[in-house]
Coordinates of C-alpha atoms in Angstrom, one line a residue:
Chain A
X1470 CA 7.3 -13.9 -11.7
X1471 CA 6.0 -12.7 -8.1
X1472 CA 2.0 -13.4 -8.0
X1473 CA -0.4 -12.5 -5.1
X1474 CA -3.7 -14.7 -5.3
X1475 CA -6.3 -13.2 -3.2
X1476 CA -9.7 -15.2 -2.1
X1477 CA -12.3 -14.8 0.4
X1478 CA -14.5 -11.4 0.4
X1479 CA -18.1 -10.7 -0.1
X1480 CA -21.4 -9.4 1.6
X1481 CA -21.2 -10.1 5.3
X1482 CA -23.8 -8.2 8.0
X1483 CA -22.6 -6.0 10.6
X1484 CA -20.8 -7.9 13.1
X1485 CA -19.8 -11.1 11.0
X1486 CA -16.7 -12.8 10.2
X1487 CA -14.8 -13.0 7.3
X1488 CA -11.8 -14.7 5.9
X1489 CA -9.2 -13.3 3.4
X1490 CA -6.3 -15.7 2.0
X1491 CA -3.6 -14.5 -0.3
X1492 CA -1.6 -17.3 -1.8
X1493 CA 2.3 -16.3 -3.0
X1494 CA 4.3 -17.7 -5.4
X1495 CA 7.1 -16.4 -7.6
X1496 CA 9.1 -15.5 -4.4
X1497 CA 10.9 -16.9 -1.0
X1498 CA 7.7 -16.0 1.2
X1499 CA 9.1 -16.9 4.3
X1500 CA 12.0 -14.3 3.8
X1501 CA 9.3 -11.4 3.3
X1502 CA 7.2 -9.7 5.6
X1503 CA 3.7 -8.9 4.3
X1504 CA 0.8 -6.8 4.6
X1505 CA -3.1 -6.0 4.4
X1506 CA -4.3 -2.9 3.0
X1507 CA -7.5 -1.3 2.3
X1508 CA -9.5 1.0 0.1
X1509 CA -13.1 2.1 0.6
X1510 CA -14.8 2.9 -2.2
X1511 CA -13.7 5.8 -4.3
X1512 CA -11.2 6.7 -1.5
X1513 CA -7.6 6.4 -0.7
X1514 CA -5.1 3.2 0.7
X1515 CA -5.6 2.9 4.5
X1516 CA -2.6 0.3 6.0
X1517 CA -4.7 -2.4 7.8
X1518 CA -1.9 -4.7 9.3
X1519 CA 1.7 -6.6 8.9
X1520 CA 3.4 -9.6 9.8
X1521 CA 7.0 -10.2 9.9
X1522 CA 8.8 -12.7 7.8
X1523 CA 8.9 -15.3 11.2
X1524 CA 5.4 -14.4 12.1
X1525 CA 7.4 -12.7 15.2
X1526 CA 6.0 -9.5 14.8
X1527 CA 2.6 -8.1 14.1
X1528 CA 0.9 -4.8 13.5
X1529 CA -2.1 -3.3 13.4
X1530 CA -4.2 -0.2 12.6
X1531 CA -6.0 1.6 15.2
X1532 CA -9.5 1.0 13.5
X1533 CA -9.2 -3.1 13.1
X1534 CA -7.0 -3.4 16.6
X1535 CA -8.7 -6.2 18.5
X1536 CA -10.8 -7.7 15.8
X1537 CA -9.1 -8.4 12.8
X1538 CA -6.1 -11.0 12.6
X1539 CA -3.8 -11.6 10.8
X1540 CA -1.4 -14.7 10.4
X1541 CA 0.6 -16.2 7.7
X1542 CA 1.5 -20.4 6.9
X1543 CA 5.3 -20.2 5.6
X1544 CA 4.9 -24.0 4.9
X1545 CA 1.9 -23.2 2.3
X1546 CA 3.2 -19.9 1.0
X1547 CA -0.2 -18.0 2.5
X1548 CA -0.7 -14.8 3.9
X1549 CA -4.9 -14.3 5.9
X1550 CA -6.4 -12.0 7.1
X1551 CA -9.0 -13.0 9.8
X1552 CA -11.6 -10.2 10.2
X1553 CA -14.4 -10.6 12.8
X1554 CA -16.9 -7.8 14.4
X1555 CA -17.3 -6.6 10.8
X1556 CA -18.8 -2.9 10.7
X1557 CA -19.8 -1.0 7.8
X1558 CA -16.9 1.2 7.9
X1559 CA -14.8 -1.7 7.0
X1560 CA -15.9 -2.0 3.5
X1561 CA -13.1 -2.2 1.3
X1562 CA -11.0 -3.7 -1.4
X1563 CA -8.6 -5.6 0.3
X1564 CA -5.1 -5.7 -0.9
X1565 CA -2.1 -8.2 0.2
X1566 CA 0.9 -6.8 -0.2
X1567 CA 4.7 -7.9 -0.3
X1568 CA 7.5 -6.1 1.6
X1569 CA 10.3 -4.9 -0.7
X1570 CA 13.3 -5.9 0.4
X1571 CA 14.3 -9.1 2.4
X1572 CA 13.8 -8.8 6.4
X1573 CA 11.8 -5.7 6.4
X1574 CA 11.2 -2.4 4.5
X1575 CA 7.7 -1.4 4.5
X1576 CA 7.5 -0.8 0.9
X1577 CA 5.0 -2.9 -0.6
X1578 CA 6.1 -3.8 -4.4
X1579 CA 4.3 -6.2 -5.3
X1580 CA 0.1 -6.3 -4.4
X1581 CA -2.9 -8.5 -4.8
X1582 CA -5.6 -8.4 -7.2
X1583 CA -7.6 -7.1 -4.5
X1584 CA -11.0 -8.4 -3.2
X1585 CA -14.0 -6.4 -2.2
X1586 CA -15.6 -6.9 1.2
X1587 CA -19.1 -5.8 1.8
X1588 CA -20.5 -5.0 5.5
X1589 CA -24.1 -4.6 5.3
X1590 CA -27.3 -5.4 6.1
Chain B
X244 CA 0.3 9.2 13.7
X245 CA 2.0 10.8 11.0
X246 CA -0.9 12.5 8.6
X247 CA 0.5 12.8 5.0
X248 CA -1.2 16.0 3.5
X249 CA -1.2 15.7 -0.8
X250 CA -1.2 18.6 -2.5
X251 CA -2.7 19.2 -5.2
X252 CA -6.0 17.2 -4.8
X253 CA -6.3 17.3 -8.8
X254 CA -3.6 18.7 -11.1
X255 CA -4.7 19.0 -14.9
X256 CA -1.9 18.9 -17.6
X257 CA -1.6 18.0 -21.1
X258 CA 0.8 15.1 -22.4
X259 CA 4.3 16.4 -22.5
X260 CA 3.9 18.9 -19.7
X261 CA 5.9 18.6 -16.5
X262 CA 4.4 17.6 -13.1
X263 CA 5.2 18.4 -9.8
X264 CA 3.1 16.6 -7.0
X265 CA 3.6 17.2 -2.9
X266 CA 3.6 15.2 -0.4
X267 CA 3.9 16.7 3.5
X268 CA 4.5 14.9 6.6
X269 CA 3.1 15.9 10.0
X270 CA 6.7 15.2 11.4
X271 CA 10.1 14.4 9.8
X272 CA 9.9 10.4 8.4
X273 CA 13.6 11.0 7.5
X274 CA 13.5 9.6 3.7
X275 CA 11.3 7.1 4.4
X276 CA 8.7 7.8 1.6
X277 CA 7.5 6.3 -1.4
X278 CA 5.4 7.1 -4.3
X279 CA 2.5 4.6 -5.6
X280 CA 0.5 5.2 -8.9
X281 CA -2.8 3.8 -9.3
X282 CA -5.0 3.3 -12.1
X283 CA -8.9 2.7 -12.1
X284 CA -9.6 -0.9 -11.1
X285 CA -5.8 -1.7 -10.4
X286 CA -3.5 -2.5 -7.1
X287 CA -1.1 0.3 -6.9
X288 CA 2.4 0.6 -8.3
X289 CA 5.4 1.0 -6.2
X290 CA 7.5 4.0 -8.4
X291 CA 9.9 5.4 -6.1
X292 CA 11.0 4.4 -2.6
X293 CA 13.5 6.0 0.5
X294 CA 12.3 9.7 -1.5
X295 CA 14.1 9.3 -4.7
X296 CA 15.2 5.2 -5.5
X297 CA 13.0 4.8 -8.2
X298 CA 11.9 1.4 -7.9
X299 CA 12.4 -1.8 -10.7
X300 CA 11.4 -1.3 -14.0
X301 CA 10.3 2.7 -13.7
X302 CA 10.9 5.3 -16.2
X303 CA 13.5 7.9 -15.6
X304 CA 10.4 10.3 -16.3
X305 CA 9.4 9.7 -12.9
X306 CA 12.1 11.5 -9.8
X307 CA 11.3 12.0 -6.4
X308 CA 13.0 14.4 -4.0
X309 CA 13.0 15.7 -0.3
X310 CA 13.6 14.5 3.3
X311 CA 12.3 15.4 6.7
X312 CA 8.4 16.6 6.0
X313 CA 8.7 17.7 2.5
X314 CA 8.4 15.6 -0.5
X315 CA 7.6 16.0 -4.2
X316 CA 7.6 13.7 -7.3
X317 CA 8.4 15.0 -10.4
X318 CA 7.1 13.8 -13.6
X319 CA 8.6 14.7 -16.5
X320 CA 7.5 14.7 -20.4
X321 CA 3.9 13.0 -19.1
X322 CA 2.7 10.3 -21.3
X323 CA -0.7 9.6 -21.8
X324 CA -0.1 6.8 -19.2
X325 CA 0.4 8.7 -16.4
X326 CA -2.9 10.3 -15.9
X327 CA -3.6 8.1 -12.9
X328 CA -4.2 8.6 -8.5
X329 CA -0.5 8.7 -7.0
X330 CA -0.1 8.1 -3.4
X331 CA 2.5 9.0 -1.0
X332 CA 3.5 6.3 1.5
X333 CA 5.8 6.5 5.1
X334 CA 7.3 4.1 6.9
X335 CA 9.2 6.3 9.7
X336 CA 6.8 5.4 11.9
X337 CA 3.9 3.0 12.7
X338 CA 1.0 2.8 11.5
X339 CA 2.2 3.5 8.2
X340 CA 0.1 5.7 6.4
X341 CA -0.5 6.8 3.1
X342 CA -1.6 10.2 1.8
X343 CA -4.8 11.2 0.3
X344 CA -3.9 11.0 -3.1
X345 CA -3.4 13.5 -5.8
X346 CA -5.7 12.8 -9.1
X347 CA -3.5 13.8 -12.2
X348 CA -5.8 14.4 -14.9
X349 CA -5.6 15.4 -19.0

């Protein structure tokens, strides 16, 4: 069956760096393209950022444009997230997510347990 | 950006009642919609994609409808699982963007 294992997270100051990994299995990773989203506590999804199935093609949100990366190792079946310049606003639970259908749909069926990140002082 | 605008913010029913949840676009996304449910302490769950494919494993309860800006999922006969958050979801355009949520509550 299709499993997202998230790691990484936890209390980082304001303008710190911070790692997310989210290992696949159950699936063809390198035929799917996959995402980040976010939730800040007790509010709703925000779309943080996607990479293509060939790593060809990435995407970002306006808010994490410029200091958040993301990447993905087809070899190891791994999606990460590389977030630096951390700002309070950027507490979340972090979510990977899978694209639904081979190639590229932007439907996320299948997510991560989620991990919470903490910017603060 | 296309804004998603969720209405009702909280609809209150009883099991076995019908509900009717909105979803509208700031501009046309085509059918390029989906419909997430989300439960306290959970990832969400994909339950109906391109507007009305209801996605693997999802009850026939659950219908969506609509194109262009207007969007609604239907849920019919509610169990006393589907008190949960749904979402609305586009991918016409990028960023993809969800809505605010609508809180369906006993």
């Amino acid at each position: 069956q299709v499993q997202l294992m998230q790691s990484g997270g936890g209390v980082v100051r304001p303008g710190g760096s911070l790692r997310l990994s989210c290992a696949a299995s159950g699936f063809i990773f390198k035929n799917y393209g996959m995402h980040w989203v976010r939730q800040a506590p007790g509010k709703g999804l925000e779309w943080v950022a996607f990479i293509r199935f060939d790593e060809q093609t990435k995407y970002y949100s306006d808010s994490v444009k410029g200091r958040f990366t993301i990447s993905r190792d087809n070899s190891k079946n791994s999606l990460y997230l590389q977030m630096d310049s951390l700002r309070p606003e950027d507490t979340a639970v972090y979510f990977c997510a899978k694209d639904l259908i081979r190639g590229t749909t932007n439907y996320f069926d299948y997510w991560g347990q989620g991990t919470l990140v903490t910017v603060s002082s | 950006e296309i804004v998603l605008t969720q209405s009702p913010a909280t609809l209150s029913l009883s099991p076995g009642e019908r509900a009717t949840l909105s979803c509208r676009a700031s501009q046309s996304v085509s059918t390029y919609l989906a419909w997430y449910q989300q439960k306290p302490g959970q990832a969400p769950r994909l339950l109906v994609y391109d507007a009305s494919t209801r996605a693997t494993g999802i009850p026939a309860r659950f219908s969506g409808s609509g194109s262009g800006t207007d969007f609604t999922l239907t849920i019919t006969n509610l169990e006393p699982e589907d008190f949960a958050v749904y979402f609305c979801q586009q991918r016409g355009n990028w960023p993809r963007t969800f809505g605010q949520g609508t809180k369906l509550e006993i």
